[in-house]
């Protein structure tokens, strides 16, 4: 606490990112980074962009990048927004589409799962947006009917994190329909597709043509192996995109730098490379998920590039410490209902072989 902090800063409880150890030696399975490198074309594009042009500001509209994204998803560039990682895009979306308690007299709370990406409550708090966490079912799945009630908006990550469970497209569509009715009741349905590329037929971005209240949020951090570049984007109808631009231009018009724009364009254009990389991640995830139950672990079925697992007869904290002693970093959320689970990002085949070995030795203890 500092006497110089204002009231807002005093009451914040910021997001705590996963550890990024500076020393090597760890098998790092704690922040859902892709274990494979970005496309060589991305590196080439960034190197080419690292020249005299850096004296100029980047294109604030990110036109080339938005056109590449639009082409890939079958939408118009005006239906695409690019930002400095999807965390920034999410923060802007919360600010643009959800009513704060101090705005309208009585704002309806927004809805998101009780066990989900822990940045959502942080943004809600930052912008004074009332929210109501909706409990997951006992098997950690999202009960879509629970979200069909009057709300200031809904936020659904698909697949959900850290559980990895996914909803079907038709379930999501029924939700968009519920919240898109005209008049006072209409509200935005935000689908965070950070991990959609690791699932089967999950992407809903092309459905923005039928659902004016749908905003999908995407990141190059996971599926495009570019967590270090900080590029995310959103797809939605033009009015929604203009709303995001209004927030951005009230904050910082140049959130995506020139090198990031160049690298991101190359990544979007090299879909075949990433198809190959992510098929490998999916195959490894399925292999590890299938092997763990026989070793004494419960695995929540995942469609992400991570799995959520529990060592039978052990607490999450004990299992976490054991893995750390063995040089394996994973993520532990000290939160009701999932405190005994660990989220394990899918690494390379070799890393996951070592992980399975360590899991086997832990069971024998
Ligand atoms: C990783 C993650 C993000 C953030 O991605 P960045 O683009 O790196 O900011 C957003 N949502 C979910 C659910 C994530 O897991």
XYZ file of C-alpha atoms and ligand atoms in Angstrom:
380
model
C 0.000 0.000 0.000
C 1.149 3.514 -0.729
C -0.399 6.829 0.222
C 0.114 7.855 -3.409
C -2.159 5.130 -4.804
C -5.659 6.231 -5.619
C -8.693 4.386 -4.304
C -9.043 2.325 -7.483
C -5.469 1.048 -7.377
C -5.773 0.230 -3.674
C -8.709 -2.080 -4.333
C -7.314 -3.926 -7.388
C -6.315 -7.592 -7.149
C -4.176 -7.982 -10.275
C -3.722 -11.121 -12.355
C -0.656 -13.187 -11.440
C 1.039 -14.513 -14.583
C 2.760 -17.901 -14.647
C 6.424 -17.966 -13.728
C 8.942 -17.206 -16.543
C 12.187 -18.489 -14.979
C 15.310 -16.747 -16.263
C 17.522 -19.759 -15.593
C 17.088 -22.740 -17.867
C 16.896 -26.337 -16.842
C 13.156 -26.470 -16.283
C 10.712 -28.323 -18.454
C 8.298 -25.436 -18.751
C 4.682 -26.596 -18.884
C 3.108 -23.707 -16.976
C 1.918 -20.992 -19.384
C 0.460 -22.891 -22.363
C 3.144 -21.666 -24.740
C 3.519 -23.721 -27.900
C 6.514 -26.093 -27.571
C 7.367 -25.644 -31.259
C 8.974 -22.551 -32.793
C 7.085 -20.031 -34.944
C 7.081 -20.432 -38.715
C 10.478 -19.524 -40.273
C 8.515 -17.096 -42.482
C 7.573 -15.133 -39.354
C 11.216 -14.692 -38.342
C 12.103 -13.670 -41.898
C 9.309 -11.074 -41.996
C 10.341 -9.574 -38.651
C 13.980 -9.374 -39.737
C 12.936 -7.663 -42.940
C 10.817 -5.169 -40.997
C 13.679 -4.349 -38.608
C 15.029 -1.439 -40.663
C 14.952 2.308 -41.201
C 11.160 2.339 -41.263
C 11.181 1.915 -37.489
C 11.599 5.687 -37.226
C 7.968 5.914 -38.333
C 4.870 5.070 -36.312
C 3.243 1.781 -37.235
C -0.011 1.694 -39.192
C -2.548 2.412 -36.405
C -5.263 0.592 -38.368
C -3.101 -2.571 -38.864
C -4.643 -2.791 -42.343
C -2.414 -5.500 -43.821
C -2.842 -7.713 -40.772
C -6.605 -7.202 -40.609
C -6.919 -8.014 -44.319
C -4.966 -11.255 -43.863
C -7.143 -12.235 -40.890
C -10.336 -11.262 -42.730
C -9.350 -13.400 -45.713
C -8.644 -16.410 -43.501
C -11.956 -16.223 -41.608
C -14.214 -15.177 -44.481
C -15.077 -11.757 -43.045
C -14.359 -8.119 -43.999
C -11.314 -6.215 -42.653
C -13.825 -3.818 -41.023
C -14.958 -6.794 -38.943
C -11.475 -7.360 -37.489
C -9.666 -5.576 -34.642
C -5.982 -6.167 -33.815
C -4.332 -5.505 -30.473
C -1.315 -6.028 -28.244
C -2.116 -9.596 -27.262
C -5.633 -10.838 -26.703
C -5.393 -9.717 -23.084
C -5.492 -6.147 -24.353
C -8.312 -6.947 -26.771
C -10.282 -8.485 -23.881
C -9.633 -5.459 -21.664
C -10.893 -3.143 -24.442
C -13.944 -5.344 -25.034
C -14.893 -5.262 -21.345
C -14.552 -1.470 -21.418
C -16.522 -1.081 -24.652
C -19.470 -3.464 -24.234
C -20.157 -4.073 -20.559
C -21.875 -1.469 -18.398
C -20.094 -0.311 -15.277
C -21.902 0.002 -11.953
C -21.269 3.737 -11.924
C -22.552 4.282 -15.474
C -26.174 3.218 -15.623
C -27.854 3.311 -12.224
C -28.225 -0.433 -11.982
C -26.069 -2.387 -14.399
C -26.875 -6.061 -14.926
C -23.936 -8.314 -14.013
C -21.990 -10.019 -16.779
C -21.715 -13.810 -16.641
C -18.700 -16.084 -16.949
C -17.781 -19.486 -15.456
C -16.636 -19.659 -11.822
C -13.614 -21.651 -12.952
C -12.124 -19.935 -15.991
C -9.394 -17.597 -17.213
C -8.572 -15.554 -14.123
C -8.153 -12.314 -16.051
C -11.940 -11.906 -16.556
C -12.731 -10.897 -12.963
C -9.663 -8.642 -12.999
C -10.923 -6.655 -16.019
C -14.412 -6.522 -14.547
C -12.971 -5.066 -11.367
C -10.738 -2.628 -13.251
C -13.735 -1.149 -15.095
C -16.225 -1.486 -12.181
C -18.339 -3.984 -14.109
C -20.576 -6.120 -11.891
C -20.147 -9.832 -12.617
C -21.666 -13.120 -11.508
C -19.532 -16.264 -11.748
C -21.672 -19.184 -12.954
C -20.715 -22.552 -11.405
C -19.449 -25.280 -13.718
C -21.103 -28.700 -13.487
C -19.500 -31.337 -11.225
C -17.582 -32.709 -14.237
C -16.303 -29.149 -14.937
C -18.386 -28.632 -18.061
C -20.183 -25.364 -18.803
C -23.978 -25.634 -18.433
C -25.092 -23.422 -21.307
C -28.680 -23.039 -20.039
C -27.351 -21.246 -16.943
C -26.171 -18.410 -19.196
C -29.602 -17.867 -20.742
C -30.766 -15.214 -18.332
C -30.818 -11.420 -18.459
C -27.236 -10.231 -18.179
C -24.955 -7.318 -19.029
C -23.102 -9.711 -21.346
C -21.513 -13.165 -21.333
C -17.893 -14.267 -21.635
C -17.213 -17.874 -22.622
C -13.769 -19.262 -23.365
C -14.054 -22.189 -25.765
C -12.328 -24.471 -24.879
C -12.476 -23.272 -21.282
C -9.257 -22.739 -19.346
C -7.905 -24.292 -17.182
C -10.270 -27.266 -17.605
C -9.853 -27.757 -21.374
C -13.508 -28.710 -21.789
C -15.285 -27.317 -24.864
C -18.846 -26.463 -25.859
C -20.323 -27.393 -29.219
C -21.027 -24.739 -31.838
C -24.759 -25.362 -31.592
C -24.743 -24.742 -27.827
C -22.940 -21.449 -28.418
C -25.337 -20.418 -31.177
C -28.298 -20.913 -28.845
C -26.577 -18.548 -26.416
C -25.935 -15.848 -29.054
C -29.621 -16.055 -30.034
C -30.782 -15.660 -26.466
C -28.746 -12.482 -25.940
C -29.281 -10.817 -29.326
C -32.930 -9.877 -29.049
C -33.596 -6.238 -29.885
C -33.984 -3.440 -27.417
C -32.812 -3.090 -23.833
C -32.136 -6.789 -23.350
C -29.541 -7.188 -26.129
C -25.995 -7.833 -24.975
C -22.633 -8.958 -26.307
C -21.578 -12.619 -26.210
C -17.791 -12.765 -26.144
C -16.166 -16.083 -27.068
C -12.478 -16.326 -26.187
C -10.979 -18.710 -28.749
C -7.414 -18.730 -27.378
C -7.359 -22.541 -27.653
C -9.963 -23.218 -30.368
C -7.311 -24.339 -32.874
C -6.533 -27.352 -30.657
C -10.164 -28.510 -30.640
C -12.423 -30.048 -33.214
C -14.766 -27.767 -35.227
C -15.018 -25.157 -32.477
C -14.376 -21.832 -34.242
C -17.431 -19.588 -34.435
C -15.947 -16.425 -35.985
C -17.661 -16.907 -39.391
C -21.008 -16.825 -37.537
C -20.674 -13.069 -36.917
C -22.637 -12.614 -40.169
C -25.729 -14.092 -38.479
C -25.137 -12.868 -34.921
C -24.575 -9.121 -34.511
C -23.789 -9.517 -30.788
C -21.012 -12.085 -31.252
C -17.401 -11.058 -30.659
C -14.708 -13.717 -30.949
C -11.290 -13.055 -29.424
C -8.144 -14.760 -30.703
C -4.440 -14.837 -29.914
C -1.260 -15.712 -31.764
C 0.347 -16.630 -28.424
C -0.726 -20.256 -28.255
C -1.607 -21.756 -31.646
C 0.874 -19.565 -33.606
C 3.836 -20.022 -31.193
C 4.151 -16.248 -30.752
C 3.559 -15.478 -27.068
C 6.600 -13.198 -27.184
C 5.249 -11.070 -30.045
C 2.044 -9.937 -28.267
C -0.610 -10.011 -30.981
C -4.285 -10.778 -30.502
C -7.390 -9.926 -32.483
C -11.159 -9.850 -32.379
C -13.790 -10.594 -35.013
C -17.269 -9.151 -34.850
C -19.748 -6.949 -36.650
C -18.492 -3.533 -37.705
C -20.241 -1.667 -34.871
C -18.478 -3.829 -32.300
C -15.108 -3.285 -33.984
C -15.716 0.478 -34.014
C -16.477 0.280 -30.283
C -13.097 -1.357 -29.688
C -11.366 1.310 -31.805
C -12.995 4.061 -29.724
C -11.554 2.562 -26.532
C -8.113 1.980 -28.085
C -7.933 5.516 -29.464
C -8.769 6.871 -26.027
C -5.756 5.050 -24.666
C -2.963 4.382 -27.218
C -3.427 4.450 -30.990
C -0.339 2.348 -31.703
C -0.731 -0.814 -29.678
C 0.679 -3.196 -32.305
C 4.227 -2.266 -33.296
C 5.696 -2.601 -36.787
C 7.664 -5.777 -36.074
C 4.639 -7.417 -34.496
C 2.420 -6.463 -37.447
C 4.941 -7.894 -39.937
C 5.380 -11.130 -37.981
C 1.656 -11.550 -37.395
C 0.837 -11.190 -41.111
C 3.389 -13.904 -41.952
C 1.931 -16.164 -39.247
C -1.630 -15.772 -40.497
C -0.493 -16.519 -44.068
C 1.442 -19.658 -43.092
C -1.548 -21.728 -41.986
C -0.068 -25.004 -43.353
C 2.970 -24.729 -41.062
C 0.805 -24.231 -37.993
C -1.584 -26.970 -39.028
C 1.398 -29.362 -38.845
C 2.695 -28.022 -35.529
C -0.682 -28.080 -33.812
C -1.551 -31.561 -35.063
C 1.597 -32.705 -33.242
C 0.488 -30.928 -30.048
C -2.966 -32.520 -30.311
C -1.500 -35.997 -30.870
C 0.788 -35.599 -27.840
C -2.110 -34.328 -25.715
C -4.219 -37.343 -26.649
C -1.384 -39.772 -25.973
C -0.580 -38.289 -22.549
C -4.281 -38.033 -21.599
C -4.733 -41.706 -22.445
C -1.637 -42.816 -20.504
C -2.277 -40.983 -17.203
C -5.345 -42.811 -15.800
C -3.458 -46.126 -15.650
C -0.753 -44.353 -13.625
C -3.277 -43.182 -11.007
C -4.288 -39.764 -12.316
C -7.629 -38.218 -13.137
C -7.636 -36.278 -16.418
C -10.347 -33.827 -17.486
C -10.908 -34.387 -21.247
C -9.216 -31.443 -22.963
C -9.531 -29.775 -26.338
C -6.781 -27.255 -25.529
C -2.971 -27.441 -25.636
C -2.976 -28.341 -21.940
C -4.557 -30.878 -19.620
C -5.986 -30.478 -16.144
C -5.034 -33.450 -13.963
C -5.213 -34.677 -10.375
C -2.996 -37.194 -8.585
C -5.305 -39.524 -6.668
C -4.653 -39.458 -2.874
C -2.469 -36.324 -3.126
C -3.182 -32.606 -2.868
C -2.490 -30.273 -5.770
C 0.114 -28.423 -3.701
C 2.019 -31.659 -2.951
C 1.944 -32.772 -6.577
C 3.056 -29.313 -7.736
C 6.046 -29.291 -5.354
C 7.106 -32.770 -6.392
C 7.063 -31.819 -10.083
C 9.026 -28.653 -9.356
C 11.701 -30.632 -7.475
C 11.952 -32.823 -10.551
C 12.470 -29.758 -12.745
C 8.960 -29.617 -14.200
C 7.006 -26.367 -13.945
C 3.208 -26.537 -14.162
C 0.370 -24.286 -12.997
C -1.519 -24.685 -9.728
C -4.634 -22.598 -9.061
C -5.277 -22.401 -5.347
C -8.999 -22.093 -5.852
C -11.979 -23.999 -4.537
C -12.882 -27.148 -6.536
C -9.728 -27.151 -8.668
C -7.121 -26.778 -5.910
C -6.221 -30.466 -6.256
C -5.775 -30.219 -10.013
C -2.754 -28.987 -11.921
C -2.809 -27.491 -15.388
C -0.089 -29.017 -17.522
C 0.750 -27.446 -20.882
C 1.516 -29.920 -23.646
C 5.228 -29.877 -24.441
C 7.264 -31.745 -27.035
C 7.078 -35.543 -27.250
C 10.364 -35.818 -25.301
C 9.237 -33.373 -22.593
C 5.991 -35.267 -22.117
C 7.814 -38.621 -21.992
C 9.839 -37.214 -19.109
C 6.641 -35.848 -17.527
C 4.997 -39.290 -17.686
C 8.117 -40.868 -16.166
C 7.995 -38.438 -13.249
C 4.249 -39.048 -12.806
C 4.896 -42.779 -12.668
C 7.622 -42.375 -10.056
C 5.357 -40.106 -7.984
C 2.642 -42.710 -7.801
C 5.155 -45.243 -6.451
C 6.013 -42.958 -3.491
C -3.416 -17.093 -22.966
C -4.816 -16.637 -22.931
C -5.156 -15.346 -23.343
C -4.114 -14.271 -23.558
O -3.426 -14.334 -24.675
P -2.408 -13.180 -25.071
O -2.724 -12.949 -26.490
O -1.058 -13.777 -24.851
O -2.643 -11.974 -24.236
C -6.488 -15.008 -23.416
N -7.445 -15.859 -23.047
C -7.163 -17.090 -22.604
C -8.281 -18.004 -22.189
C -5.840 -17.507 -22.518
O -5.542 -18.697 -22.012
